[in-house]
Amino acid sequence: MSFLEIEHIDKSFGATRVVKDFNLSIERGEFISLLGPSGCGKTTVLRMVAGFETPSSGSIRIDGREVTNLRPNQRNIGMVFQAYALFPNLTVADNVAFGLRVKGMARSAREARVAEMLRLIGLEGFGERFPFQLSGGQQQRVALARALAIEPAVLLLDEPLSALDAKIRVSLREEIRSIQRRLGITTIFVTHDQEEALSISDRVVVMNAGVADQIGPPFEIYNRPATRFVAEFVGTLNLLQADVLEPTSGRLRLGSAEVTLGRPLPEGRVTVAMRPEVVTLGRAEGNEVVFEGMIDDVHFLGSVIRVEASVAGDRILLDTFNRPNLPPPAPGSRAEFSMRKDDLLIL
Amino acid sequence: MRAKIWSWVALAIGFIYFLLPLIGTIEFSLRKRRGEYSLDAYRSVFEDPRFRETFSYSVAMALFTILVGVLIVVPTAYWVRLRFPRLRPVVEFVTLLPLVIPPIVIVFGYIRLYNTGSILPLTGTAMGTNFLLMMGYATLSLPYMYRAVDTGLRAIDVRTLSEAAQSLGAGWPVIIARVILPNVLVAVLSGAFLTFAIVIGEFVMAALLNRPAFGPYLQLIGANQAYEPAALAVIAFAITWFCMGLIQLVSRFSAHGRAKRS
Ligand SMILES: Nc1ncnc2c1ncn2[C@@H]1O[C@H](COP(=O)(O)OP(=O)(O)O)[C@@H](O)[C@H]1O
Ligand SMILES: [Mg+2]
């Protein structure tokens, strides 16, 4: 049995069903991201785990204990909010000590723990400051320390980086991940930013309109999306229309190329998809699929060159690494593209 | 340029309107001794034991009123904001009623409801009547207290702060006492000082409930003496101003603890 078990939870607000038969098992120490567009129910799932919302049906167990109907203050859960939610009247040290004080921890033990937490987040010497004297990133780190101080069973973070600058967002997410690893704390991280989710998670849950479309490691989510929604939401995707020539053997025509996938396809037209980085400019060894197109535009991004092209009426993007001895093609010229058959996604 | 002149004129008129009577009162209060200015009127006021008795009675009543007002208003305003935001206009209307219903109506209602023949004969004992009077005062101060606290709550993210505290293990009493109250303290204090000023000067309720409060004493002196009422008026002014100064001071001092709104 897993450490955190979410089984068949459903949540409706009035007549609107916001979370639909959601299941998730999380191992102890795992870092899980809930990824999805705004309004898909990520926060609602998180709030049900925290106890701020009660599921309409289903159950939640933490470490074998049924918590579905427990109040938030009985669950021993650490929560970090997008808006930091530090207590404005308390110093940094008192904010971190809040949960310990509520528990009735003795003063000396409390002070030691607060010092340890401030060291953990790299804010030693900031204990006497007030929240408004800190930057956003520092405030969010204090909020993290406050949540971790009570040694929660589970750490929940609801878009904790969304209010921060891009630069701090990246460094703080790495910091959150490294602290999480060090403490080995089971964590659910909510975000609408796919890069964020892919870069720091053990597993990602992609949510779509209240349903978990796919649950898996980032590598799998990105390379083998289970649904069209996942494929389109995570990463950039090229979509091409292809004519199915032979449904049983999976033979189809893609622009000027004919490909046999070796698995059955529906009759008529299908949409095939590919990531920009699996398409190569020109032919290459092992790339069975070769098709022609017209270069529309070339964006030189430094280490990567992004090419926009038209292939049989569809627009595709492809990324190639910059090679100093190979200048990028000129817009308006015709070119050949190639890719591996296995990298074609049929959605 | 022209507009500027007129604003100065308006300001001057305002000044004269407010200051002239005050200066007149102060001047008059100093003229008890014939032919020279003196503090005789003040001395005779302070030496009057009834002044001390009624004043300390009213101060005590004011403190209890503030305490009860805070205990009623803070949780109510908090709960309405957190759980029943749609009820806010209703609650706001209810808290405005004391401004519309004259105190004399309230106090006659009290006397009818709680007289010695009723189930709850509060008017039968001095303590009971004090309690009634305090509740009356709390009612009178409700519009100011509620508005002040509600404004204070608006400045913080009540919901998220409450949830943060809850996830850290806090129950409702702890949340109200340690998270909400400290963050609306300035608002509560400004409500408290207004309440103080109202209670100190209140006449109708205290007189009709026949309690030895400062308001009825003012009236009594005013009806019977010449210079002392002026001195008392100046003292009452001083108290009010002192309260307002305290409001300023408190809001300035606590400014360091207030977060920017995020
Ligand atoms: N307390 C609530 N009452 C009514 N509807 C709500 C409530 N909370 C969330 N919703 C609705 O549920 C849906 C999912 O919300 P939420 O879980 O916050 O999404 P996300 O966090 O993924 O952006 C939204 O359509 C939102 O409007
Ligand atoms: Mg959300």
Coordinates of C-alpha atoms in Angstrom, one line a residue, chain A residues 47 52 72-73 76-79 81 83-89 95 98-99 101-102 130-132 134 139 146-147 150, chain B residues 156-157 159-172 174-175 178-179 182-183 255-260 262:
Chain A
R47 CA -7.3 21.3 -0.9
F52 CA -10.0 22.5 3.3
P72 CA -7.1 20.4 8.4
N73 CA -5.5 20.9 11.8
N76 CA -0.3 17.2 10.0
I77 CA 0.1 18.6 6.5
G78 CA 2.4 21.4 5.5
M79 CA 1.0 23.8 3.0
F81 CA 0.4 29.0 -0.9
A83 CA 0.4 34.3 -2.0
Y84 CA 3.0 33.2 0.7
A85 CA 0.4 33.8 3.4
L86 CA 3.0 34.7 6.1
F87 CA 1.6 36.2 9.2
P88 CA 2.3 39.9 8.7
N89 CA 2.4 40.7 12.4
N95 CA 6.3 32.7 11.6
F98 CA 3.9 29.2 14.8
G99 CA 3.1 25.6 14.3
R101 CA 4.0 26.9 19.4
V102 CA 0.5 25.6 18.6
F130 CA 9.2 41.1 9.3
P131 CA 7.8 39.5 6.1
F132 CA 7.3 42.9 4.4
L134 CA 11.8 40.4 2.5
Q139 CA 9.0 35.2 1.8
R146 CA 7.1 27.3 8.3
A147 CA 5.4 24.4 6.6
I150 CA 6.1 20.9 12.0
Chain B
I156 CA -5.3 41.2 5.1
D157 CA -5.9 38.0 3.2
R159 CA -8.9 33.3 4.1
T160 CA -5.4 32.3 3.2
L161 CA -3.9 33.3 6.6
S162 CA -6.6 31.3 8.3
E163 CA -5.9 28.3 6.2
A164 CA -2.1 28.6 6.7
A165 CA -2.7 28.7 10.5
Q166 CA -5.1 25.7 10.2
S167 CA -2.6 23.6 8.3
L168 CA -0.1 24.4 11.1
G169 CA -2.5 22.8 13.6
A170 CA -4.3 25.8 14.9
G171 CA -8.0 25.7 15.9
W172 CA -10.5 28.6 15.6
V174 CA -6.1 30.2 18.3
I175 CA -6.6 31.6 14.8
R178 CA -3.1 34.9 17.4
V179 CA -3.6 35.6 13.7
P182 CA -3.2 41.0 16.1
N183 CA -3.5 41.9 12.5
A255 CA 3.1 50.5 10.8
H256 CA 6.3 48.4 10.9
G257 CA 4.3 45.2 11.5
R258 CA 2.0 45.6 8.6
A259 CA 2.7 43.8 5.4
K260 CA 2.3 45.2 2.0
S262 CA 0.2 41.0 -1.9

